[in-house]
Structures are given as C-alpha cells and as structure tokens.
CSV table of C-alpha atoms in Angstrom, one decimal:
chain,number,residue,atom,x,y,z
K,1,MET,CA,-10.8,-5.9,27.3
K,2,THR,CA,-14.0,-4.2,28.2
K,3,THR,CA,-16.9,-3.6,25.8
K,4,ASN,CA,-16.3,0.2,25.8
K,5,SER,CA,-12.6,-0.1,25.1
K,6,ALA,CA,-13.3,-2.6,22.3
K,7,GLU,CA,-15.4,0.0,20.5
K,8,ARG,CA,-12.7,2.7,20.7
K,9,PRO,CA,-9.7,2.8,18.2
K,10,PRO,CA,-6.4,2.0,19.9
K,11,VAL,CA,-5.0,5.5,19.7
K,12,ALA,CA,-1.5,4.7,21.1
K,13,ALA,CA,-1.1,1.7,18.8
K,14,ILE,CA,-2.2,3.7,15.7
K,15,ALA,CA,0.2,6.6,16.5
K,16,ALA,CA,3.1,4.2,17.1
K,17,LEU,CA,2.3,2.2,13.9
K,18,GLY,CA,2.0,5.5,12.0
K,19,LEU,CA,5.6,6.3,13.0
K,20,THR,CA,6.8,2.9,12.0
K,21,GLN,CA,4.9,3.1,8.7
K,22,ILE,CA,6.5,6.4,7.8
K,23,ILE,CA,9.9,5.0,8.6
K,24,GLY,CA,9.2,1.7,6.8
K,25,TYR,CA,7.9,3.2,3.6
K,26,GLY,CA,10.5,6.0,3.7
K,27,THR,CA,13.6,3.9,4.2
K,28,LEU,CA,12.6,0.8,2.3
K,29,TYR,CA,10.8,2.3,-0.7
K,30,TYR,CA,10.7,6.0,-1.2
K,31,SER,CA,14.4,6.6,-0.6
K,32,PHE,CA,15.3,4.3,-3.5
K,33,SER,CA,14.5,6.8,-6.3
K,34,ILE,CA,16.7,9.4,-4.7
K,35,LEU,CA,19.7,7.1,-4.2
K,36,ALA,CA,19.3,5.1,-7.4
K,37,PRO,CA,21.6,7.2,-9.6
K,38,ASP,CA,24.4,7.0,-7.1
K,39,MET,CA,23.8,3.3,-6.7
K,40,ALA,CA,24.1,2.9,-10.5
K,41,ARG,CA,27.4,4.7,-10.6
K,42,SER,CA,28.8,2.5,-7.8
K,43,PHE,CA,28.1,-0.7,-9.7
K,44,ASP,CA,28.7,0.8,-13.2
K,45,TRP,CA,25.1,0.2,-14.2
K,46,SER,CA,22.6,2.3,-16.0
K,47,THR,CA,19.8,3.8,-13.9
K,48,GLU,CA,17.3,1.7,-16.0
K,49,TRP,CA,19.1,-1.5,-14.8
K,50,ILE,CA,19.0,-0.3,-11.2
K,51,PHE,CA,15.2,0.2,-11.4
K,52,SER,CA,14.8,-3.1,-13.1
K,53,THR,CA,16.4,-4.8,-10.1
K,54,LEU,CA,13.9,-3.0,-7.9
K,55,SER,CA,11.1,-4.4,-10.0
K,56,ALA,CA,12.5,-7.9,-9.8
K,57,ALA,CA,12.9,-7.5,-6.0
K,58,LEU,CA,9.3,-6.4,-5.7
K,59,LEU,CA,8.2,-9.3,-7.8
K,60,ILE,CA,10.0,-11.8,-5.7
K,61,GLY,CA,8.8,-10.1,-2.5
K,62,GLY,CA,5.3,-10.4,-3.8
K,63,LEU,CA,5.6,-14.2,-4.3
K,64,ALA,CA,6.6,-14.5,-0.6
K,65,ALA,CA,3.6,-12.5,0.6
K,66,PRO,CA,1.1,-15.4,1.0
K,67,LEU,CA,3.6,-17.1,3.4
K,68,MET,CA,3.8,-13.8,5.4
K,69,GLY,CA,0.0,-13.8,5.7
K,70,ARG,CA,-0.1,-17.3,7.1
K,71,TRP,CA,2.6,-16.3,9.7
K,72,ILE,CA,0.5,-13.3,10.7
K,73,ASP,CA,-2.5,-15.5,11.4
K,74,ARG,CA,-0.4,-18.1,13.2
K,75,PHE,CA,2.1,-16.0,15.3
K,76,GLY,CA,0.4,-12.6,15.4
K,77,ALA,CA,1.2,-9.5,13.3
K,78,GLY,CA,3.2,-7.9,16.1
K,79,ARG,CA,5.7,-10.7,16.2
K,80,VAL,CA,6.0,-10.8,12.5
K,81,MET,CA,6.6,-7.0,12.3
K,82,THR,CA,9.2,-7.2,15.0
K,83,CYS,CA,11.1,-9.9,13.1
K,84,GLY,CA,10.5,-7.8,9.9
K,85,SER,CA,12.2,-4.7,11.5
K,86,ALA,CA,15.3,-6.8,12.3
K,87,ILE,CA,15.4,-8.3,8.8
K,88,ALA,CA,14.9,-4.9,7.2
K,89,ALA,CA,17.8,-3.4,9.3
K,90,ALA,CA,20.1,-6.3,8.4
K,91,ALA,CA,19.1,-6.1,4.7
K,92,LEU,CA,19.8,-2.4,4.5
K,93,ALA,CA,23.2,-2.9,6.1
K,94,ALA,CA,23.9,-5.8,3.7
K,95,CYS,CA,23.0,-3.6,0.8
K,96,ALA,CA,25.3,-0.9,2.0
K,97,PHE,CA,28.2,-3.3,2.4
K,98,ALA,CA,27.5,-5.2,-0.8
K,99,PRO,CA,30.9,-5.8,-2.6
K,100,GLY,CA,29.4,-6.4,-6.0
K,101,LYS,CA,26.2,-6.6,-8.1
K,102,ILE,CA,25.1,-10.1,-7.1
K,103,ALA,CA,25.3,-9.3,-3.4
K,104,PHE,CA,23.5,-5.9,-4.0
K,105,VAL,CA,20.6,-7.6,-5.8
K,106,THR,CA,20.3,-10.3,-3.2
K,107,ALA,CA,20.2,-7.6,-0.4
K,108,LEU,CA,17.7,-5.6,-2.4
K,109,ILE,CA,15.4,-8.7,-2.6
K,110,ALA,CA,15.8,-9.1,1.1
K,111,ILE,CA,14.8,-5.5,1.6
K,112,GLU,CA,11.6,-5.8,-0.5
K,113,THR,CA,10.7,-9.1,1.2
K,114,ALA,CA,11.2,-7.6,4.6
K,115,SER,CA,9.0,-4.6,3.6
K,116,ASN,CA,6.0,-7.0,3.3
K,117,LEU,CA,6.6,-7.9,7.0
K,118,VAL,CA,6.4,-4.3,8.2
K,119,GLN,CA,4.3,-2.2,5.8
K,120,TYR,CA,0.5,-1.8,5.3
K,121,ALA,CA,-0.6,-5.4,5.0
K,122,ALA,CA,1.0,-6.4,8.2
K,123,ALA,CA,0.0,-3.2,10.0
K,124,PHE,CA,-3.6,-3.5,8.9
K,125,ALA,CA,-3.6,-7.1,10.2
K,126,LEU,CA,-2.2,-5.9,13.5
K,127,LEU,CA,-5.0,-3.4,13.9
K,128,VAL,CA,-7.6,-6.1,13.1
K,129,GLN,CA,-6.0,-8.4,15.8
K,130,ILE,CA,-5.9,-5.7,18.4
K,131,ARG,CA,-9.6,-4.5,18.1
K,132,PRO,CA,-11.5,-6.1,15.2
K,133,ARG,CA,-14.7,-4.1,15.7
K,134,VAL,CA,-13.0,-0.7,15.1
K,135,ALA,CA,-10.3,-1.9,12.7
K,136,GLN,CA,-11.9,-0.1,9.7
K,137,ARG,CA,-11.7,3.2,11.5
K,138,SER,CA,-8.2,2.4,12.8
K,139,ILE,CA,-7.0,1.6,9.3
K,140,THR,CA,-8.3,5.0,8.0
K,141,TYR,CA,-6.5,6.8,10.8
K,142,LEU,CA,-3.3,4.9,10.1
K,143,THR,CA,-3.2,5.6,6.4
K,144,LEU,CA,-3.8,9.3,7.1
K,145,ILE,CA,-0.6,9.4,9.2
K,146,ALA,CA,1.5,7.2,7.0
K,147,GLY,CA,0.4,9.2,3.9
K,148,PHE,CA,3.2,11.7,4.9
K,149,ALA,CA,6.0,9.1,4.3
K,150,SER,CA,7.0,10.4,0.9
K,151,THR,CA,6.6,14.1,2.0
K,152,ILE,CA,8.9,13.5,5.0
K,153,PHE,CA,11.5,11.0,3.6
K,154,TRP,CA,12.1,12.5,0.1
K,155,PRO,CA,13.6,15.6,1.6
K,156,ILE,CA,15.3,13.7,4.5
K,157,THR,CA,16.9,11.3,2.0
K,158,THR,CA,18.0,14.2,-0.2
K,159,ALA,CA,19.5,16.1,2.7
K,160,LEU,CA,21.4,13.0,4.0
K,161,HIS,CA,22.6,12.2,0.6
K,162,ALA,CA,24.1,15.7,0.2
K,163,GLN,CA,26.4,14.8,3.1
K,164,LEU,CA,26.7,11.0,2.9
K,165,SER,CA,27.2,8.3,0.3
K,166,TRP,CA,24.2,6.1,-0.5
K,167,GLN,CA,25.8,3.4,1.6
K,168,ASN,CA,26.0,5.5,4.7
K,169,VAL,CA,22.4,6.7,4.2
K,170,TYR,CA,21.3,3.1,4.1
K,171,LEU,CA,23.2,2.5,7.3
K,172,VAL,CA,21.4,5.4,9.0
K,173,PHE,CA,18.1,3.9,7.8
K,174,ALA,CA,19.1,0.5,9.1
K,175,ALA,CA,19.7,2.1,12.5
K,176,LEU,CA,16.2,3.7,12.4
K,177,ASN,CA,14.5,0.4,11.7
K,178,LEU,CA,16.5,-1.2,14.5
K,179,ALA,CA,16.3,1.5,17.1
K,180,VAL,CA,12.8,2.9,16.5
K,181,CYS,CA,10.6,0.4,14.6
K,182,LEU,CA,11.7,-2.8,16.3
K,183,PRO,CA,11.0,-1.7,19.9
K,184,ILE,CA,7.6,-0.4,18.9
K,185,HIS,CA,6.6,-3.6,17.1
K,186,ALA,CA,7.9,-5.6,20.0
K,187,TRP,CA,5.7,-3.6,22.4
K,188,LEU,CA,2.7,-4.0,20.2
K,189,ALA,CA,3.4,-7.8,19.9
K,190,ARG,CA,2.8,-8.3,23.6
K,191,GLY,CA,-0.9,-7.9,23.1
K,192,THR,CA,-1.3,-10.0,19.9
K,193,GLY,CA,1.0,-12.9,20.4
K,194,ASP,CA,-1.4,-15.7,21.3
K,195,ILE,CA,-4.0,-15.0,18.6
K,196,GLY,CA,-5.6,-18.5,18.7
K,197,LYS,CA,-6.0,-18.4,22.5
K,198,ARG,CA,-7.5,-14.9,22.5
K,199,GLU,CA,-10.1,-15.8,19.9
K,200,ALA,CA,-11.0,-19.1,21.6
K,201,SER,CA,-11.5,-17.4,25.0
K,202,GLY,CA,-13.6,-14.7,23.4
K,203,ALA,CA,-11.2,-11.9,24.4
K,204,ALA,CA,-11.1,-10.7,20.8
K,205,ARG,CA,-14.5,-9.8,19.3
K,206,ARG,CA,-14.4,-11.2,15.8
K,207,ILE,CA,-16.1,-9.7,12.8
K,208,GLU,CA,-18.1,-12.3,11.0
K,209,PRO,CA,-18.2,-12.5,7.2
K,210,SER,CA,-21.0,-10.4,5.7
K,211,ILE,CA,-21.5,-12.7,2.7
K,212,PRO,CA,-22.5,-16.4,2.7
K,213,ALA,CA,-19.9,-19.1,2.0
K,214,SER,CA,-21.4,-19.9,-1.3
K,215,ILE,CA,-20.3,-16.7,-3.0
K,216,ARG,CA,-17.1,-16.0,-1.0
K,217,THR,CA,-14.7,-17.5,-3.6
K,218,PRO,CA,-16.1,-15.5,-6.7
K,219,ALA,CA,-16.3,-12.4,-4.6
K,220,PHE,CA,-12.7,-12.8,-3.5
K,221,ILE,CA,-11.5,-13.4,-7.0
K,222,LEU,CA,-13.3,-10.3,-8.2
K,223,MET,CA,-12.0,-8.2,-5.3
K,224,VAL,CA,-8.4,-9.3,-6.0
K,225,ALA,CA,-8.8,-8.5,-9.7
K,226,GLY,CA,-10.1,-5.1,-8.9
K,227,PHE,CA,-7.3,-4.3,-6.5
K,228,ALA,CA,-4.7,-5.7,-9.0
K,229,LEU,CA,-6.0,-3.6,-11.9
K,230,GLU,CA,-6.0,-0.5,-9.7
K,231,SER,CA,-2.4,-1.2,-8.5
K,232,PHE,CA,-1.3,-1.6,-12.2
K,233,VAL,CA,-2.7,1.8,-13.1
K,234,ASN,CA,-1.3,3.4,-9.9
K,235,ALA,CA,2.2,1.9,-10.3
K,236,ALA,CA,2.5,2.8,-14.0
K,237,LEU,CA,1.4,6.4,-13.6
K,238,LEU,CA,3.4,7.1,-10.4
K,239,VAL,CA,6.7,6.1,-12.0
K,240,HIS,CA,6.0,7.9,-15.3
K,241,MET,CA,3.8,10.8,-14.1
K,242,VAL,CA,6.2,13.6,-14.8
K,243,PRO,CA,7.4,12.2,-18.2
K,244,VAL,CA,3.8,11.6,-19.3
K,245,MET,CA,2.8,15.1,-18.6
K,246,SER,CA,5.9,16.5,-20.2
K,247,ALA,CA,5.2,14.4,-23.3
K,248,LEU,CA,1.6,15.9,-23.4
K,249,GLY,CA,3.1,19.4,-23.7
K,250,LEU,CA,3.1,20.6,-20.1
K,251,GLY,CA,6.8,21.3,-20.0
K,252,ALA,CA,8.3,22.7,-16.8
K,253,MET,CA,4.8,22.7,-15.2
K,254,ALA,CA,4.8,18.9,-15.1
K,255,VAL,CA,6.9,18.7,-11.9
K,256,MET,CA,4.7,21.2,-10.1
K,257,VAL,CA,1.5,19.3,-11.2
K,258,GLY,CA,3.1,16.1,-9.9
K,259,THR,CA,3.6,17.5,-6.5
K,260,LEU,CA,-0.2,17.7,-6.0
K,261,PHE,CA,-0.5,13.9,-6.0
K,262,GLY,CA,0.8,13.3,-2.5
K,263,PRO,CA,-1.3,15.9,-0.7
K,264,SER,CA,-4.4,14.7,-2.6
K,265,GLN,CA,-3.8,11.2,-1.3
K,266,VAL,CA,-3.8,12.5,2.3
K,267,LEU,CA,-6.8,14.7,1.6
K,268,SER,CA,-8.9,11.7,0.4
K,269,ARG,CA,-8.0,9.8,3.6
K,270,PHE,CA,-9.0,12.9,5.7
K,271,ILE,CA,-12.3,13.3,3.8
K,272,ASN,CA,-13.0,9.6,4.3
K,273,MET,CA,-12.2,9.8,8.0
K,274,VAL,CA,-14.7,12.7,8.5
K,275,PHE,CA,-17.5,11.8,6.1
K,276,GLY,CA,-17.0,8.2,5.0
K,277,GLY,CA,-17.8,6.3,8.2
K,278,ARG,CA,-21.4,5.5,7.2
K,279,LEU,CA,-20.6,4.4,3.7
K,280,PRO,CA,-20.3,0.7,2.9
K,281,GLN,CA,-16.7,-0.3,2.2
K,282,LEU,CA,-17.8,-1.8,-1.2
K,283,THR,CA,-19.1,1.7,-2.2
K,284,LEU,CA,-15.8,3.3,-1.1
K,285,ALA,CA,-14.0,0.7,-3.2
K,286,LEU,CA,-16.2,1.6,-6.2
K,287,ILE,CA,-15.6,5.3,-5.8
K,288,SER,CA,-11.8,4.8,-5.6
K,289,ALA,CA,-11.9,2.7,-8.7
K,290,VAL,CA,-14.0,5.2,-10.6
K,291,LEU,CA,-11.7,8.1,-9.8
K,292,LEU,CA,-8.6,6.6,-11.5
K,293,PRO,CA,-9.9,6.2,-15.1
K,294,VAL,CA,-11.9,9.5,-14.8
K,295,ALA,CA,-8.6,11.3,-13.9
K,296,LEU,CA,-6.8,9.7,-16.9
K,297,VAL,CA,-9.6,10.6,-19.3
K,298,LEU,CA,-9.5,14.2,-18.0
K,299,LEU,CA,-5.7,14.4,-18.6
K,300,VAL,CA,-6.0,13.1,-22.2
K,301,VAL,CA,-9.0,15.3,-23.1
K,302,THR,CA,-7.6,18.5,-21.6
K,303,ALA,CA,-3.9,18.2,-22.5
K,304,PRO,CA,-1.8,20.4,-22.7
K,305,SER,CA,-4.0,22.5,-20.4
K,306,VAL,CA,-2.3,23.2,-17.0
K,307,PRO,CA,-5.7,23.5,-15.2
K,308,GLY,CA,-6.7,20.1,-16.6
K,309,ALA,CA,-3.5,18.5,-15.5
K,310,LEU,CA,-4.0,20.0,-12.0
K,311,VAL,CA,-7.4,18.5,-11.8
K,312,PHE,CA,-6.0,15.2,-13.0
K,313,ALA,CA,-3.3,15.1,-10.3
K,314,VAL,CA,-5.9,15.9,-7.6
K,315,VAL,CA,-8.5,13.4,-8.8
K,316,PHE,CA,-5.9,10.7,-9.3
K,317,GLY,CA,-4.5,11.3,-5.9
K,318,LEU,CA,-7.9,11.1,-4.3
K,319,GLY,CA,-8.6,7.8,-5.9
K,320,SER,CA,-5.2,6.4,-5.0
K,321,GLY,CA,-5.4,7.5,-1.4
K,322,LEU,CA,-8.9,6.0,-1.0
K,323,SER,CA,-7.7,2.8,-2.6
K,324,SER,CA,-5.0,2.2,0.0
K,325,ILE,CA,-7.7,2.3,2.7
K,326,VAL,CA,-10.2,-0.1,1.1
K,327,GLN,CA,-7.5,-2.6,0.3
K,328,GLY,CA,-7.4,-3.1,4.1
K,329,THR,CA,-11.1,-2.5,5.0
K,330,LEU,CA,-13.0,-4.3,2.2
K,331,PRO,CA,-11.6,-7.8,2.9
K,332,LEU,CA,-12.5,-7.3,6.5
K,333,ALA,CA,-16.1,-6.1,5.7
K,334,LEU,CA,-16.8,-8.9,3.3
K,335,PHE,CA,-14.9,-11.9,4.7
K,336,GLY,CA,-14.6,-11.1,8.4
K,337,SER,CA,-11.6,-11.0,10.7
K,338,GLU,CA,-10.7,-14.7,10.9
K,339,GLY,CA,-7.9,-15.5,8.5
K,340,TYR,CA,-7.5,-11.8,7.7
K,341,GLY,CA,-3.7,-12.1,7.5
K,342,ARG,CA,-3.8,-15.0,5.0
K,343,ARG,CA,-6.1,-13.1,2.8
K,344,GLN,CA,-4.1,-9.9,2.9
K,345,GLY,CA,-1.0,-11.9,2.0
K,346,GLN,CA,-2.8,-13.4,-1.1
K,347,VAL,CA,-4.0,-9.9,-2.1
K,348,LEU,CA,-0.6,-8.3,-1.6
K,349,SER,CA,1.1,-11.1,-3.6
K,350,ILE,CA,-1.0,-10.6,-6.7
K,351,ARG,CA,-1.0,-6.8,-6.4
K,352,LEU,CA,2.9,-6.7,-6.2
K,353,VAL,CA,3.3,-9.2,-9.1
K,354,VAL,CA,1.0,-7.2,-11.3
K,355,SER,CA,2.3,-3.7,-10.3
K,356,SER,CA,5.9,-4.7,-10.7
K,357,THR,CA,5.3,-5.1,-14.5
K,358,ALA,CA,3.4,-1.8,-14.8
K,359,PRO,CA,6.2,0.7,-15.3
K,360,PHE,CA,7.8,-1.3,-18.1
K,361,ALA,CA,4.4,-2.0,-19.7
K,362,LEU,CA,3.5,1.6,-19.8
K,363,ALA,CA,7.0,2.6,-21.1
K,364,PHE,CA,6.7,0.0,-23.8
K,365,MET,CA,3.2,1.2,-24.8
K,366,MET,CA,4.3,4.9,-24.8
K,367,GLY,CA,7.2,4.0,-27.2
K,368,THR,CA,4.9,1.9,-29.4
K,369,ILE,CA,1.5,3.6,-29.6
K,370,GLY,CA,2.1,7.0,-28.1
K,371,VAL,CA,1.3,8.6,-24.8
K,372,SER,CA,-2.4,9.4,-25.3
K,373,TRP,CA,-3.3,5.9,-26.5
K,374,SER,CA,-1.3,4.4,-23.7
K,375,LEU,CA,-3.2,6.5,-21.2
K,376,GLY,CA,-6.4,5.3,-22.9
K,377,VAL,CA,-5.4,1.7,-22.4
K,378,ALA,CA,-4.6,2.4,-18.7
K,379,ALA,CA,-8.1,4.0,-18.4
K,380,LEU,CA,-9.7,0.9,-19.8
K,381,LEU,CA,-7.9,-1.2,-17.2
K,382,GLY,CA,-9.1,1.1,-14.5
K,383,THR,CA,-12.6,0.7,-15.9
K,384,ALA,CA,-12.2,-3.0,-15.7
K,385,ALA,CA,-11.5,-2.6,-12.0
K,386,VAL,CA,-14.8,-0.6,-11.7
K,387,ALA,CA,-16.6,-3.5,-13.4
K,388,ALA,CA,-15.1,-6.0,-10.9
K,389,PHE,CA,-16.4,-4.1,-7.9
K,390,LEU,CA,-19.8,-3.6,-9.6
K,391,ALA,CA,-19.9,-7.4,-10.1
K,392,ILE,CA,-19.3,-7.9,-6.4
K,393,MET,CA,-22.2,-5.5,-5.6
K,394,ARG,CA,-24.4,-7.5,-8.0
K,395,LEU,CA,-23.3,-10.8,-6.4
K,396,THR,CA,-23.9,-9.6,-2.8
K,397,ARG,CA,-26.9,-7.5,-3.2
K,398,PRO,CA,-29.6,-10.1,-2.6
K,399,VAL,CA,-28.0,-11.5,0.5
K,400,GLY,CA,-25.1,-9.5,1.8
K,401,ARG,CA,-25.4,-5.8,1.2
K,402,PRO,CA,-27.4,-4.8,4.3
K,403,GLU,CA,-24.8,-6.6,6.5
K,404,ILE,CA,-22.0,-4.8,4.7
K,405,ILE,CA,-23.7,-1.5,5.5
K,406,ALA,CA,-24.1,-2.6,9.2
K,407,ASN,CA,-20.5,-3.5,9.5
K,408,ALA,CA,-19.4,-0.2,7.9
K,409,GLY,CA,-21.6,1.7,10.4
K,410,GLU,CA,-20.0,-0.1,13.4
K,411,ALA,CA,-16.5,0.8,12.1
C-alpha cells in the first residue's frame, strides 16, 4: 500500500459495503415491522408479543457483541462478516421454516445475533482495518449510502409481501444475503485476514490514541454512557413516533411528519461529509447529542402545531443521523485503531441492551404519566448524554484536544 493510496478512501470497498449494509439492515431489521402482523397470525400471537420477542432477540444479540468484537480484532472484520452473511441466510431460512413458537424465537435470536456480525459495527471495523488513516471519512461515506436502507426495503418488503407469505419473503431475503452479501464480504476479507501480520510489518498505518492512558478508562465509560443514552432516546422515539405525535393532537398529519425522519438522517450525513471534515469528532458527538433533547423540547412546546412537529422530525433526524457516524469515528479518534473491534463490540453490547428496553419503557411512561411528561423524561436522558460528552471534553482538554483536532483533520 503506497502512502498516496493510504490517504484515499477505498471507494470500491465503501460502495460494496454500502450495498451489503442496505441489504443487511433491510432484511434483518427494517423488514420485521412490515411482516410482524402476518407472523403474529401464523403463531396465534398478538403483535405486542411478536415485538417483545424482537426486543428479547436484540437483547441477547447485544450480550454476544463483545465476543464479536474480539473475533474482528483476531480474524479480521472481512472474515467475520463473511461468516455473518452465511449465518444470517441460514437464520432467515430457519425462521421461515420454523414449525412452532420456540423454533421461531430461536431463529429470531440467531438473526439478531448474526446482524451484529454484518451491520455497522463490523463494517466500521472493516474500514478501519483497510485504511485506518481515512477511516473517519470512509465511515461517513458508508453511513450516507446505508441511510437509504429503510427507504429502499420498506417498499420492497411491502411489495413482496403483497405477493408472498412472510415465510417466502424471508427465503428471498436469505438468498440475497447468500448470493450478494457473502461474496462481497469474502472479497473484502482477502485484504484484511492477517491483521496481526499486517500491523507488525507496518503495512497498515495505525492511528494512535489521542488521549493518555491515564484517562482512557473514564473517557471510555463516559463515551459509552453518552452513546447508550442517545440510543435509548432514539429507540424509544422511533418505535412510538407516530403514536406520540397522534397523542399530541396531530392526527392524520402524524404519519406525514414521521416520513421526514429518514431523509433528515441522510441529510445530516451529507452535511457532515461536506462541511464536517475539519471538526473534532468529540464536537460532532456533542452536536448530535444536543439535537435530540432540543427536538423533543420543540415537539412538547409547540404541540399540536404541525410546523413545530415538522421541525422536530427534521432536527431529531439530523441528530440521529450524525450519532450513527460518531459512534464509529469517536472511538477511533480517542482510542486509536488498535483494538477497535473489541471496543466497538463493547459499545454495541451496552447500546443494544439499553435500547432494547426503550420502547417498553416509553410505552409504560406514556400510560402512567402521559405523553408530554414522558417526552420530558426522554429529553432529560438526552441532556445527560450531552453532559457525558462535555465531561469527556473537560477530561481531555488539557492534554488531548489538540491531537483530536489533528486526527479529525487528517480524516
């Protein structure tokens, strides 16, 4: 790898990963909400029970994430993602052929565990292992492409389900993971298999930590806390966005307002790609954290105003879209590229465990204290995330901040 090529984002790898991320998120996550009512009828369950099984599967998948991170560092993200595509295809097929509830739940757990092997955390690690010096920029480009997963797969799933049973839709999705994602991941694995040898020989230009060892542990704890709180707020609102806005008096406009969330996520990633390159990753993390509680306060204060709800959807989408980027780039900027997969696994595990409880927690609060107060609690949790990132800034300012800025400039 020459110096010049090491400083350029791997365009082919980003484009290929973008396709697999769209398929991965579309088939393993976004399709579930469309197919869930038919699944419930198949097993004589309520829709609430079906979604509770998804939450349980996400929780168990989150507990397995640290092991996934260690595998990524040991074997290379490409190999892990290749195996993940095979497991995802097998799990989707097993779900389709499940003869009863226990087999279905077991297969669903396998699906959500496999998703950790092929989605953002693994893809970010792969980009770090391919070209560490430009990984921050590469992650931004990847999230911009993958941001269209819901926009593409909600209508695809709906169209397929109009002609096929949910079981056959899952079989089609299994074939996509096997025929498209697996070969792409196998191709990418060829350049990242012997991670230890590549680093030892100097072929990979590592990014060193920008903060001293003495403050890495508290900085990591604060970072994980911030990400977990953001994930809680995101997960709670994404599931209940339309019901929340309906309860606030927006009526039929609630669905239209909700549709602005996805495009706003993509917009935030595009804005960051164009203008955010010179900002420290810690500053971007703080901005993303601030936008979430600000959006919630705007919604509560302006309800039932439609313009206010539109502003809420845009601001909330901007914060959520930026958050997905910094969850990949901030650990790299603060702690360097060595052991990146392990750290991503730890962050993902805590985020999934926390976010899996969020929809139920918000539903309980809305039934107990009302929608407006529930949103106020969510805004307070979002503000706590802001405080966590401010604490990292205070912790790193005397010794680390200039290096963080330098790293962000290089990426």
